[in-house]
Coordinates of C-alpha atoms and ligand atoms in Angstrom, one line a residue:
M1388 CA 110.0 19.9 220.9
K1389 CA 109.3 23.7 220.8
K1390 CA 107.6 24.7 217.6
M1391 CA 109.4 27.2 215.5
P1392 CA 107.6 30.1 213.9
G1393 CA 109.0 29.5 210.5
E1394 CA 112.2 30.7 208.8
D1395 CA 110.8 33.8 207.2
L1396 CA 109.1 34.9 210.4
L1397 CA 112.3 35.0 212.4
P1398 CA 113.4 38.5 211.5
L1399 CA 109.9 39.9 212.5
Q1400 CA 110.0 37.9 215.7
A1401 CA 113.5 39.2 216.6
Q1402 CA 112.6 42.8 215.7
A1403 CA 109.3 42.6 217.7
L1404 CA 111.0 41.1 220.8
A1405 CA 113.6 43.8 220.7
A1406 CA 111.0 46.5 220.4
I1407 CA 109.1 45.0 223.4
E1408 CA 112.3 45.0 225.5
A1409 CA 113.1 48.5 224.4
A1410 CA 109.7 49.9 225.5
G1411 CA 110.4 52.1 228.5
T1412 CA 106.9 52.9 229.5
I1413 CA 103.5 51.3 229.5
E1414 CA 102.4 53.7 226.9
A1415 CA 105.4 52.9 224.6
L1416 CA 104.7 49.2 225.2
E1417 CA 101.1 49.7 224.2
E1418 CA 102.2 51.3 220.9
V1419 CA 104.4 48.3 220.2
R1420 CA 101.5 46.0 220.9
V1421 CA 99.3 47.9 218.5
S1422 CA 102.0 47.9 215.8
L1423 CA 102.1 44.1 216.0
L1424 CA 98.6 42.9 217.0
G1425 CA 96.4 46.0 216.3
K1426 CA 94.0 46.3 213.4
S1427 CA 96.8 47.2 211.0
G1428 CA 99.6 45.5 212.9
A1429 CA 102.4 43.4 211.3
L1430 CA 101.2 40.1 212.6
T1431 CA 97.6 40.9 211.9
A1432 CA 98.5 41.5 208.3
L1433 CA 100.1 38.1 208.1
L1434 CA 97.1 36.4 209.7
K1435 CA 94.8 38.1 207.1
Q1436 CA 96.9 36.6 204.3
L1437 CA 96.1 33.0 205.6
G1438 CA 92.8 33.2 203.7
T1439 CA 94.5 33.4 200.4
L1440 CA 96.5 30.2 200.9
A1441 CA 95.8 26.7 199.7
P1442 CA 94.2 24.5 202.4
E1443 CA 97.3 22.3 203.1
D1444 CA 99.6 25.4 203.3
K1445 CA 97.0 27.2 205.5
K1446 CA 97.4 24.6 208.2
T1447 CA 101.2 24.8 208.6
R1448 CA 101.3 28.5 208.1
G1449 CA 98.5 29.0 210.6
A1450 CA 100.4 26.9 213.2
E1451 CA 103.6 28.9 212.6
L1452 CA 101.8 32.2 213.0
N1453 CA 100.1 31.0 216.2
V1454 CA 103.5 30.2 217.7
L1455 CA 104.7 33.6 216.8
K1456 CA 101.6 35.2 218.3
T1457 CA 101.9 33.3 221.6
T1458 CA 105.6 34.3 221.8
L1459 CA 104.8 37.9 221.3
T1460 CA 101.8 38.0 223.6
D1461 CA 103.9 36.3 226.4
A1462 CA 106.7 38.8 225.8
L1463 CA 104.2 41.8 225.9
A1464 CA 102.7 40.5 229.2
A1465 CA 106.1 39.9 230.8
R1466 CA 107.3 43.4 229.8
R1467 CA 104.0 45.0 231.0
E1468 CA 104.5 43.2 234.4
T1469 CA 108.1 44.5 234.7
L1470 CA 107.0 48.1 233.8
E1471 CA 104.1 48.0 236.2
Q1472 CA 106.3 46.8 239.0
A1473 CA 108.9 49.5 238.3
A1474 CA 106.1 52.2 238.2
L1475 CA 104.8 50.9 241.5
T1476 CA 108.2 50.9 243.1
A1477 CA 108.8 54.5 241.8
R1478 CA 105.4 55.6 243.2
L1479 CA 106.0 54.1 246.6
A1480 CA 109.4 55.9 246.8
A1481 CA 107.8 59.2 245.7
E1482 CA 104.8 59.0 248.0
K1483 CA 106.8 58.2 251.2
I1484 CA 104.9 59.5 254.2
D1485 CA 106.9 61.5 256.7
I1486 CA 105.5 60.1 260.0
S1487 CA 107.5 62.6 262.0
A1488 CA 105.2 65.4 260.8
P1489 CA 103.0 66.8 263.7
P1490 CA 99.3 65.7 263.6
R1491 CA 96.7 68.1 262.5
P1492 CA 94.9 69.5 265.5
E1493 CA 91.6 67.7 266.3
P1494 CA 88.7 69.8 267.5
L1495 CA 88.1 68.9 271.2
G1496 CA 84.9 69.7 273.1
A1497 CA 84.8 71.0 276.7
I1498 CA 83.1 69.7 279.9
H1499 CA 80.4 72.2 281.0
P1500 CA 81.1 73.8 284.4
I1501 CA 77.9 72.2 285.8
S1502 CA 79.0 68.7 284.8
R1503 CA 82.5 69.4 286.0
T1504 CA 81.2 70.6 289.4
M1505 CA 79.0 67.6 289.9
E1506 CA 81.9 65.3 289.0
E1507 CA 84.1 67.0 291.6
I1508 CA 81.4 66.7 294.2
A1509 CA 81.0 63.0 293.4
A1510 CA 84.8 62.5 293.6
I1511 CA 85.0 64.2 297.1
F1512 CA 82.0 62.4 298.6
G1513 CA 83.1 59.2 296.9
A1514 CA 86.3 59.4 298.9
Q1515 CA 84.0 59.7 302.0
N1516 CA 82.3 56.4 300.9
F1517 CA 79.1 58.0 299.6
T1518 CA 77.3 56.4 296.6
I1519 CA 75.4 58.3 293.9
K1520 CA 71.7 58.0 293.4
D1521 CA 69.3 59.5 290.9
G1522 CA 65.6 59.5 290.2
P1523 CA 62.8 61.0 288.1
D1524 CA 62.4 64.7 287.3
I1525 CA 58.6 64.3 287.5
E1526 CA 57.4 63.5 291.0
D1527 CA 54.1 63.7 292.9
D1528 CA 53.5 66.0 295.8
W1529 CA 53.9 63.3 298.4
Y1530 CA 57.5 62.5 297.5
N1531 CA 58.3 66.2 296.8
F1532 CA 56.5 67.8 299.8
S1533 CA 54.4 65.6 302.2
A1534 CA 57.1 63.0 303.0
L1535 CA 59.5 65.9 303.8
N1536 CA 57.2 67.3 306.5
I1537 CA 56.3 70.3 304.4
P1538 CA 52.7 71.2 305.4
S1539 CA 50.1 71.7 302.8
H1540 CA 49.9 75.5 303.4
H1541 CA 53.6 76.0 303.1
P1542 CA 54.5 78.8 300.6
A1543 CA 56.9 76.4 298.7
R1544 CA 53.8 74.4 297.6
A1545 CA 52.2 77.5 296.0
M1546 CA 51.8 77.8 292.3
M1547 CA 54.3 80.7 292.3
D1548 CA 57.2 78.4 293.2
T1549 CA 56.3 74.9 291.9
F1550 CA 55.5 73.7 288.4
Y1551 CA 52.4 71.6 288.6
L1552 CA 51.7 69.3 285.7
N1553 CA 48.2 68.8 284.2
A1554 CA 48.8 65.1 284.5
S1555 CA 48.7 63.5 287.9
H1556 CA 50.4 60.5 289.6
G1557 CA 47.4 58.3 290.6
N1558 CA 45.3 60.7 292.6
R1559 CA 48.3 62.9 293.6
P1560 CA 49.2 66.1 291.7
A1561 CA 52.3 65.6 289.6
V1562 CA 55.1 68.2 289.9
L1563 CA 58.6 68.9 288.5
R1564 CA 60.7 68.2 291.6
T1565 CA 61.7 71.4 293.3
H1566 CA 64.7 69.7 295.0
T1567 CA 66.4 66.2 294.7
S1568 CA 65.1 65.2 298.2
P1569 CA 62.4 62.8 296.6
V1570 CA 65.3 60.5 295.6
Q1571 CA 66.4 60.3 299.3
I1572 CA 62.8 59.6 300.3
R1573 CA 62.6 56.8 297.8
T1574 CA 66.0 55.4 299.0
M1575 CA 64.9 55.4 302.7
L1576 CA 61.6 53.7 301.6
S1577 CA 63.5 50.9 299.7
E1578 CA 66.7 50.4 301.6
K1579 CA 67.6 49.8 305.2
P1580 CA 70.1 52.0 307.1
P1581 CA 73.0 52.5 307.1
I1582 CA 72.4 54.9 304.1
R1583 CA 75.2 57.2 302.8
I1584 CA 74.2 58.8 299.5
I1585 CA 74.6 61.9 297.4
V1586 CA 72.0 62.9 294.8
P1587 CA 73.0 65.3 292.0
G1588 CA 70.4 66.3 289.5
R1589 CA 68.1 68.8 287.8
T1590 CA 65.5 70.7 289.8
F1591 CA 62.8 73.1 288.8
R1592 CA 61.2 76.2 290.3
A1593 CA 58.9 78.8 288.7
D1594 CA 61.4 81.6 289.2
H1595 CA 63.3 83.5 286.5
D1596 CA 65.5 86.5 286.9
A1597 CA 69.2 87.5 286.8
T1598 CA 70.0 85.0 289.7
H1599 CA 67.3 82.4 289.2
S1600 CA 66.7 79.9 286.4
P1601 CA 63.5 77.8 286.2
M1602 CA 65.7 74.8 285.7
F1603 CA 68.8 74.5 287.9
H1604 CA 70.9 71.8 289.6
Q1605 CA 71.3 70.6 293.1
T1606 CA 73.3 68.0 295.0
E1607 CA 71.8 66.8 298.2
G1608 CA 73.3 64.3 300.6
L1609 CA 71.8 61.9 303.2
V1610 CA 73.5 59.8 305.9
I1611 CA 71.4 57.6 308.2
G1612 CA 72.7 55.3 310.9
R1613 CA 72.4 54.3 314.5
D1614 CA 74.8 56.9 316.1
I1615 CA 75.0 59.7 313.5
T1616 CA 75.3 63.1 315.2
L1617 CA 75.7 66.8 314.4
A1618 CA 79.4 66.3 314.8
H1619 CA 79.4 63.9 311.8
L1620 CA 77.5 66.5 309.8
K1621 CA 80.0 69.2 310.6
G1622 CA 83.1 67.1 309.9
C1623 CA 81.7 65.8 306.7
L1624 CA 80.7 69.3 305.3
I1625 CA 83.9 71.1 306.5
D1626 CA 86.0 68.4 304.8
F1627 CA 83.9 68.7 301.6
L1628 CA 84.0 72.5 301.4
R1629 CA 87.8 72.7 302.0
A1630 CA 88.4 70.0 299.4
F1631 CA 86.0 71.5 296.9
F1632 CA 87.5 75.0 297.1
G1633 CA 91.0 73.7 297.4
R1634 CA 91.8 75.5 300.6
P1635 CA 92.7 73.5 303.7
D1636 CA 92.3 76.6 305.9
L1637 CA 88.9 77.8 304.5
P1638 CA 86.8 79.3 307.4
V1639 CA 83.5 77.5 307.8
R1640 CA 80.6 78.6 310.0
F1641 CA 77.4 76.8 311.0
R1642 CA 74.5 79.1 311.7
A1643 CA 71.1 78.0 313.2
S1644 CA 68.3 78.1 310.6
Y1645 CA 65.0 76.4 309.8
F1646 CA 63.8 73.8 307.3
P1647 CA 60.7 71.7 307.8
F1648 CA 62.6 68.5 307.0
T1649 CA 65.5 68.9 309.5
E1650 CA 65.7 69.6 313.2
P1651 CA 68.0 71.3 314.2
S1652 CA 68.7 73.0 310.9
M1653 CA 71.9 74.9 310.0
E1654 CA 72.9 77.2 307.2
V1655 CA 76.6 76.8 306.4
D1656 CA 78.7 79.9 305.5
I1657 CA 82.3 80.2 304.2
G1658 CA 84.7 83.0 304.7
W1659 CA 85.2 85.4 301.7
D1660 CA 85.9 89.0 300.9
R1661 CA 82.7 90.7 299.8
K1662 CA 84.8 93.5 298.0
T1663 CA 87.1 91.3 295.9
G1664 CA 85.0 88.1 295.9
E1665 CA 88.1 86.2 297.1
L1666 CA 87.6 83.1 299.3
G1667 CA 89.0 83.1 302.9
G1668 CA 88.3 86.8 303.7
G1669 CA 86.7 88.2 306.8
D1670 CA 83.1 88.3 305.5
W1671 CA 80.6 85.3 305.5
L1672 CA 78.8 83.9 302.5
E1673 CA 75.9 81.4 302.8
I1674 CA 76.9 78.3 300.7
L1675 CA 74.6 75.4 301.7
G1676 CA 71.8 74.2 304.0
S1677 CA 71.9 71.2 306.3
G1678 CA 70.5 69.6 309.4
M1679 CA 69.6 66.5 311.3
V1680 CA 66.8 64.6 309.5
H1681 CA 63.4 65.4 311.2
P1682 CA 61.9 62.5 313.1
N1683 CA 58.7 62.9 311.1
V1684 CA 60.6 62.4 307.8
L1685 CA 62.2 59.2 309.1
A1686 CA 58.9 57.9 310.3
N1687 CA 57.2 58.8 306.9
C1688 CA 59.8 56.6 305.3
G1689 CA 59.3 53.6 307.6
I1690 CA 62.5 54.3 309.6
D1691 CA 62.1 54.3 313.4
P1692 CA 63.5 57.6 314.7
R1693 CA 64.2 56.1 318.1
E1694 CA 66.5 53.6 316.5
F1695 CA 68.1 55.6 313.7
Q1696 CA 69.0 59.2 313.0
G1697 CA 71.0 61.1 310.5
F1698 CA 71.9 64.3 308.7
A1699 CA 71.1 65.8 305.3
F1700 CA 72.3 68.7 303.3
G1701 CA 71.6 70.5 300.0
M1702 CA 73.5 72.8 297.8
G1703 CA 73.0 74.7 294.5
I1704 CA 75.5 73.6 291.8
E1705 CA 75.4 76.8 289.7
R1706 CA 76.0 78.8 292.9
I1707 CA 79.1 77.0 294.0
A1708 CA 80.4 76.7 290.4
M1709 CA 80.0 80.5 290.0
L1710 CA 81.8 81.2 293.2
K1711 CA 84.7 78.8 292.5
H1712 CA 85.3 79.8 288.9
R1713 CA 84.3 83.5 289.3
I1714 CA 81.4 83.2 286.7
S1715 CA 79.2 86.3 287.1
D1716 CA 76.1 85.7 285.0
L1717 CA 73.8 82.7 285.7
R1718 CA 72.0 82.9 282.5
L1719 CA 75.0 82.1 280.4
F1720 CA 75.1 78.6 281.9
Y1721 CA 72.3 77.6 279.6
E1722 CA 72.9 79.6 276.4
S1723 CA 75.2 77.0 274.8
D1724 CA 77.4 79.8 273.5
I1725 CA 80.5 78.1 272.2
R1726 CA 82.8 81.0 273.2
W1727 CA 81.5 80.8 276.8
L1728 CA 82.0 77.0 276.8
K1729 CA 85.5 77.4 275.5
H1730 CA 86.3 79.9 278.2
Y1731 CA 84.7 78.3 281.2
G1732 CA 84.7 74.7 280.1
F1733 CA 87.1 71.9 281.2
S1734 CA 89.3 69.5 279.3
P1735 CA 87.8 66.1 278.9
L1736 CA 91.3 64.7 279.0
A1737 CA 91.8 65.8 282.7
P1738 CA 88.8 64.3 284.6
A1739 CA 87.8 65.6 288.0
M1740 CA 89.5 63.9 290.9
L1741 CA 90.8 64.4 294.4
H1742 CA 93.9 66.6 294.6
E1743 CA 96.9 65.9 296.7
G1744 CA 96.3 66.6 300.3
F1745 CA 92.6 65.7 300.4
Ligands
2NL3166 C1 69.3 74.3 300.7 C2 68.9 73.4 301.8 C3 68.7 71.1 302.4 C4 68.0 68.9 302.9 C5 68.2 69.9 302.0 C6 66.9 66.8 303.2 C7 66.4 65.7 302.5 C8 65.7 64.7 303.2 C9 65.5 64.8 304.5 C10 66.0 65.9 305.2 CL1 65.1 63.4 302.4 N1 66.7 66.9 304.5 N2 67.5 67.7 302.5 C11 68.2 69.2 304.3 C12 68.7 70.4 304.6 C13 68.9 71.4 303.7 O1 68.9 72.0 301.4 O2 69.5 75.4 300.9 N3 69.6 73.7 299.5 C14 70.0 74.5 298.4

């Protein structure tokens, strides 16, 4: 049987429950709670009177007041829950997010023209079944010069062109590589033909002016097999240059030249207009070096030149990037000026790939 609070307490109970139900906000409800159960609340006052009663009355009255207190506390909690739910529902309705609003623009970086150009070169030679190799920036003079048939008195070995390090590799002088050829030498030493690789990377020469930087980039290529001829070299490079510059009719000319590491050697020119700088004109511009790998270089790498032969080529990345994108000052490549990067950089969302028709 549910305990009753006591006849005389019923009006207070009814009035209190009505006030609780009438409270429209959490603050108003808190005021009601204080008026009942606070320091000078109505119920608190009744509880204080318990002390003045005789022991037997105290017991019954105490029980009655407890029942009333529980009823009011439960009612307060229930009302608080209702009000909190209503407040939450109102807040959720008010804070509705409009997902149709456009997103705030995110800052997006740019791909540096050097990176982009190397990616394009990789995509074009990748389609010709080349793989990419890399190697150390610090080499010794055997990998950088001797293996390449470059004699010890050659001007390229002079202090003026080459950065020699104080440290050495065993008993050989250590240098910053002046081309990426040492990576091809290492590949020929460790792998058997057929070899079909390109080697993009940093290179270093002690030269600094408007058109030369002491650190620059190259991509070299190497193909070694049993029946590789000059015709393969020409086809490979003509296809590359036309794909890279995006002109299927780009004029390409092979001109006899000399490198210690190739025989015969050929410089490769493309047609351009020297007045406007436009590609395809009636003048010629030297764009890369190439040749059939010298028999001495093959022999230095443990490859029998009577059994295998091949071709190699090398190009400067800055140079072909400047030509393709009409960038006039080499020095700005390395300044990290955000305005230059924004202007000449490429979207990371549109990666380099082969275009239709190549
Ligand atoms: C140029 C010329 C060239 C090579 C690089 C090469 C590498 C090996 C053997 C034979 Cl391991 N040749 N590389 C060949 C011809 C030209 O580069 O003007 N580069 C910017």
